[in-house]
């Protein structure tokens, strides 16, 4: 019985991640292949003021997708959401 719940939740999570990726590509006009170039840990919790900024919590692991001009990077969290995160909030160790 539990096997079906796992498959269902994975399918729902996959669908949500696809939706987030589509939103990311449209909003950021990102047409390159999405590759993880580094991983980082959030040093502190930072709420999001705009949808393009990724809200992070202290200790959260993030995949760094791309480097931008300035002091922000494009990251993806474990839920599949993408957004800008300031480098000063991240630890790359």
Coordinates of N, CA and C in Angstrom, one line a residue:
X1 N 0.8 -1.2 0.0 CA 0.0 0.0 0.0 C 0.9 1.3 0.0
X2 N 1.9 1.3 0.8 CA 2.7 2.5 0.9 C 3.5 2.7 -0.4
X3 N 3.7 1.7 -1.2 CA 4.5 1.9 -2.5 C 3.7 2.8 -3.4
X4 N 2.4 2.7 -3.4 CA 1.6 3.6 -4.3 C 1.7 5.0 -3.8
X5 N 1.7 5.3 -2.5 CA 1.8 6.6 -2.0 C 3.1 7.2 -2.4
X6 N 4.2 6.5 -2.4 CA 5.5 7.0 -2.7 C 5.5 7.4 -4.2
X7 N 5.0 6.5 -5.1 CA 5.0 6.8 -6.5 C 4.1 8.0 -6.8
X8 N 3.0 8.1 -6.1 CA 2.1 9.3 -6.3 C 2.8 10.6 -5.9
X9 N 3.5 10.6 -4.7 CA 4.1 11.8 -4.2 C 5.3 12.1 -5.1
X10 N 6.0 11.2 -5.6 CA 7.1 11.4 -6.6 C 6.6 12.1 -7.9
X11 N 5.5 11.6 -8.3 CA 4.9 12.1 -9.6 C 4.4 13.5 -9.3
X12 N 3.8 13.8 -8.2 CA 3.4 15.1 -7.9 C 4.6 16.1 -7.7
X13 N 5.6 15.6 -7.1 CA 6.8 16.4 -6.9 C 7.5 16.7 -8.3
X14 N 7.5 15.7 -9.1 CA 8.1 15.9 -10.4 C 7.3 16.9 -11.3
X15 N 6.0 16.8 -11.2 CA 5.2 17.8 -11.9 C 5.4 19.2 -11.4
X16 N 5.5 19.3 -10.1 CA 5.7 20.6 -9.5 C 7.0 21.2 -9.9
X17 N 8.1 20.3 -9.9 CA 9.4 20.8 -10.3 C 9.4 21.2 -11.8
X18 N 8.7 20.5 -12.7 CA 8.6 20.9 -14.1 C 7.9 22.2 -14.2
X19 N 6.9 22.5 -13.4 CA 6.1 23.8 -13.4 C 7.1 24.9 -13.0
X20 N 7.9 24.6 -11.9 CA 8.8 25.6 -11.4 C 9.9 25.9 -12.5
X21 N 10.4 24.9 -13.2 CA 11.4 25.1 -14.2 C 10.8 25.9 -15.4
X22 N 9.6 25.6 -15.8 CA 9.0 26.4 -16.8 C 8.8 27.9 -16.4
X23 N 8.4 28.1 -15.2 CA 8.2 29.5 -14.7 C 9.6 30.2 -14.7
X24 N 10.6 29.5 -14.3 CA 12.0 30.0 -14.2 C 12.5 30.4 -15.6
X25 N 12.3 29.5 -16.6 CA 12.8 29.8 -17.9 C 12.0 31.0 -18.6
X26 N 10.7 31.1 -18.3 CA 10.0 32.2 -18.8 C 10.3 33.5 -18.2
X27 N 10.4 33.5 -16.8 CA 10.7 34.7 -16.1 C 12.1 35.3 -16.3
X28 N 13.0 34.4 -16.3 CA 14.4 34.7 -16.4 C 15.0 34.7 -17.8
X29 N 14.1 34.4 -18.8 CA 14.5 34.2 -20.2 C 15.7 33.4 -20.3
X30 N 15.7 32.2 -19.6 CA 16.9 31.4 -19.5 C 16.7 30.2 -20.5
X31 N 17.6 30.2 -21.5 CA 17.4 29.2 -22.6 C 18.6 28.2 -22.6
X32 N 19.5 28.4 -21.6 CA 20.7 27.5 -21.5 C 20.2 26.2 -20.8
X33 N 21.1 25.2 -20.9 CA 20.8 23.9 -20.2 C 21.0 24.2 -18.7
X34 N 20.2 23.6 -17.9 CA 20.3 23.9 -16.4 C 21.3 22.9 -15.9
X35 N 22.5 23.4 -15.4 CA 23.5 22.5 -14.8 C 23.8 23.1 -13.5
X36 N 24.1 22.2 -12.5 CA 24.5 22.7 -11.2 C 26.0 22.9 -11.3
X37 N 26.4 24.1 -11.1 CA 27.9 24.4 -11.1 C 28.5 24.4 -9.7
X38 N 27.7 24.5 -8.7 CA 28.2 24.4 -7.3 C 27.1 24.2 -6.4
X39 N 27.4 23.9 -5.1 CA 26.4 23.9 -4.1 C 26.8 24.8 -3.0
X40 N 25.8 25.3 -2.3 CA 26.1 26.3 -1.2 C 25.1 26.1 -0.1
X41 N 25.4 26.6 1.1 CA 24.5 26.5 2.2 C 24.2 27.9 2.6
X42 N 22.9 28.2 2.9 CA 22.4 29.5 3.3 C 23.0 29.8 4.7
X43 N 23.6 30.9 4.9 CA 24.2 31.4 6.1 C 23.1 31.9 7.1
X44 N 22.1 32.5 6.5 CA 21.0 33.0 7.4 C 19.7 33.0 6.6
X45 N 18.6 33.1 7.3 CA 17.3 33.1 6.7 C 17.0 34.5 6.0
X46 N 16.5 34.4 4.8 CA 16.3 35.7 4.1 C 14.9 35.5 3.4
X47 N 13.9 36.3 3.8 CA 12.6 36.3 3.1 C 12.7 36.8 1.7
X48 N 11.7 36.5 0.9 CA 11.7 37.0 -0.5 C 10.8 38.2 -0.6
X49 N 11.3 39.2 -1.2 CA 10.5 40.4 -1.4 C 9.8 40.4 -2.8
X50 N 10.4 39.7 -3.7 CA 9.8 39.5 -5.1 C 9.9 38.1 -5.5
X51 N 9.1 37.7 -6.4 CA 9.1 36.3 -6.9 C 10.4 35.8 -7.5
X52 N 11.2 36.7 -8.0 CA 12.4 36.4 -8.7 C 13.5 36.1 -7.6
X53 N 13.3 36.5 -6.4 CA 14.3 36.2 -5.3 C 13.9 35.0 -4.6
X54 N 14.8 34.1 -4.4 CA 14.5 32.8 -3.7 C 14.6 33.0 -2.2
X55 N 13.5 32.8 -1.5 CA 13.5 32.8 0.0 C 14.3 31.6 0.5
X56 N 15.2 31.9 1.5 CA 16.1 30.8 2.0 C 16.0 30.8 3.5
X57 N 16.3 29.6 4.1 CA 16.3 29.5 5.5 C 17.7 29.1 5.9
X58 N 18.2 29.5 7.1 CA 19.5 29.2 7.5 C 19.8 27.7 7.5
X59 N 20.9 27.3 6.9 CA 21.3 25.9 6.9 C 20.8 25.2 5.6
X60 N 19.9 25.8 4.8 CA 19.4 25.2 3.7 C 20.4 25.0 2.6
X61 N 20.4 23.8 1.9 CA 21.4 23.5 0.8 C 20.8 23.9 -0.5
X62 N 21.5 24.6 -1.3 CA 21.1 25.2 -2.6 C 22.0 24.7 -3.7
X63 N 21.4 24.5 -4.8 CA 22.2 24.2 -6.1 C 22.4 25.6 -6.8
X64 N 23.7 25.9 -7.1 CA 24.0 27.1 -7.8 C 23.9 26.8 -9.3
X65 N 23.0 27.5 -10.0 CA 22.8 27.2 -11.4 C 23.6 28.1 -12.3
X66 N 23.7 29.4 -12.0 CA 24.4 30.3 -12.8 C 24.8 31.5 -12.0
X67 N 25.9 32.1 -12.5 CA 26.4 33.4 -11.9 C 25.9 34.5 -12.7
X68 N 25.5 35.6 -12.0 CA 25.0 36.8 -12.7 C 26.0 37.9 -12.6
X69 N 25.8 39.0 -13.3 CA 26.6 40.2 -13.1 C 26.1 40.8 -11.8
X70 N 27.1 41.2 -11.0 CA 26.7 41.8 -9.7 C 27.0 40.8 -8.6
X71 N 26.3 40.9 -7.5 CA 26.6 40.0 -6.3 C 25.5 39.0 -6.0
X72 N 24.8 38.5 -7.1 CA 23.8 37.5 -6.9 C 24.1 36.3 -7.8
X73 N 23.6 35.1 -7.4 CA 23.7 33.9 -8.2 C 22.3 33.4 -8.3
X74 N 22.0 32.6 -9.4 CA 20.7 31.9 -9.5 C 20.9 30.5 -8.9
X75 N 19.9 30.3 -7.9 CA 20.0 29.0 -7.2 C 18.7 28.3 -7.3
X76 N 18.7 27.0 -7.0 CA 17.5 26.1 -6.9 C 17.5 25.5 -5.6
X77 N 16.4 25.5 -4.9 CA 16.2 24.8 -3.6 C 15.7 23.4 -3.8
X78 N 15.6 22.7 -2.7 CA 15.2 21.3 -2.7 C 13.8 21.1 -3.3
X79 N 12.9 22.1 -3.2 CA 11.6 22.0 -3.7 C 11.5 22.3 -5.2
X80 N 12.6 22.7 -5.8 CA 12.7 23.0 -7.3 C 12.4 24.4 -7.6
X81 N 12.3 25.3 -6.6 CA 12.1 26.7 -6.9 C 13.5 27.3 -7.3
X82 N 13.4 28.3 -8.2 CA 14.6 29.0 -8.7 C 14.5 30.5 -8.3
X83 N 15.6 31.1 -8.1 CA 15.6 32.5 -7.9 C 17.0 33.1 -7.6
X84 N 17.1 34.4 -7.5 CA 18.3 35.0 -7.1 C 18.6 35.0 -5.6
X85 N 19.9 34.7 -5.3 CA 20.3 34.8 -3.9 C 21.6 35.6 -3.9
X86 N 21.7 36.5 -2.9 CA 22.9 37.3 -2.8 C 24.0 36.4 -2.3
X87 N 25.2 36.6 -2.9 CA 26.4 35.8 -2.5 C 26.7 35.9 -1.0
X88 N 26.5 37.1 -0.5 CA 26.8 37.3 0.9 C 26.0 36.5 1.9
X89 N 24.9 35.9 1.4 CA 24.0 35.0 2.3 C 24.4 33.6 2.2
X90 N 25.4 33.2 1.4 CA 25.8 31.9 1.1 C 27.2 31.5 1.6
X91 N 27.3 30.2 1.9 CA 28.6 29.6 2.3 C 28.9 28.5 1.3
X92 N 30.0 28.6 0.6 CA 30.4 27.7 -0.5 C 31.3 26.5 0.0
X93 N 31.4 26.3 1.2 CA 32.3 25.2 1.7 C 31.5 23.9 1.7

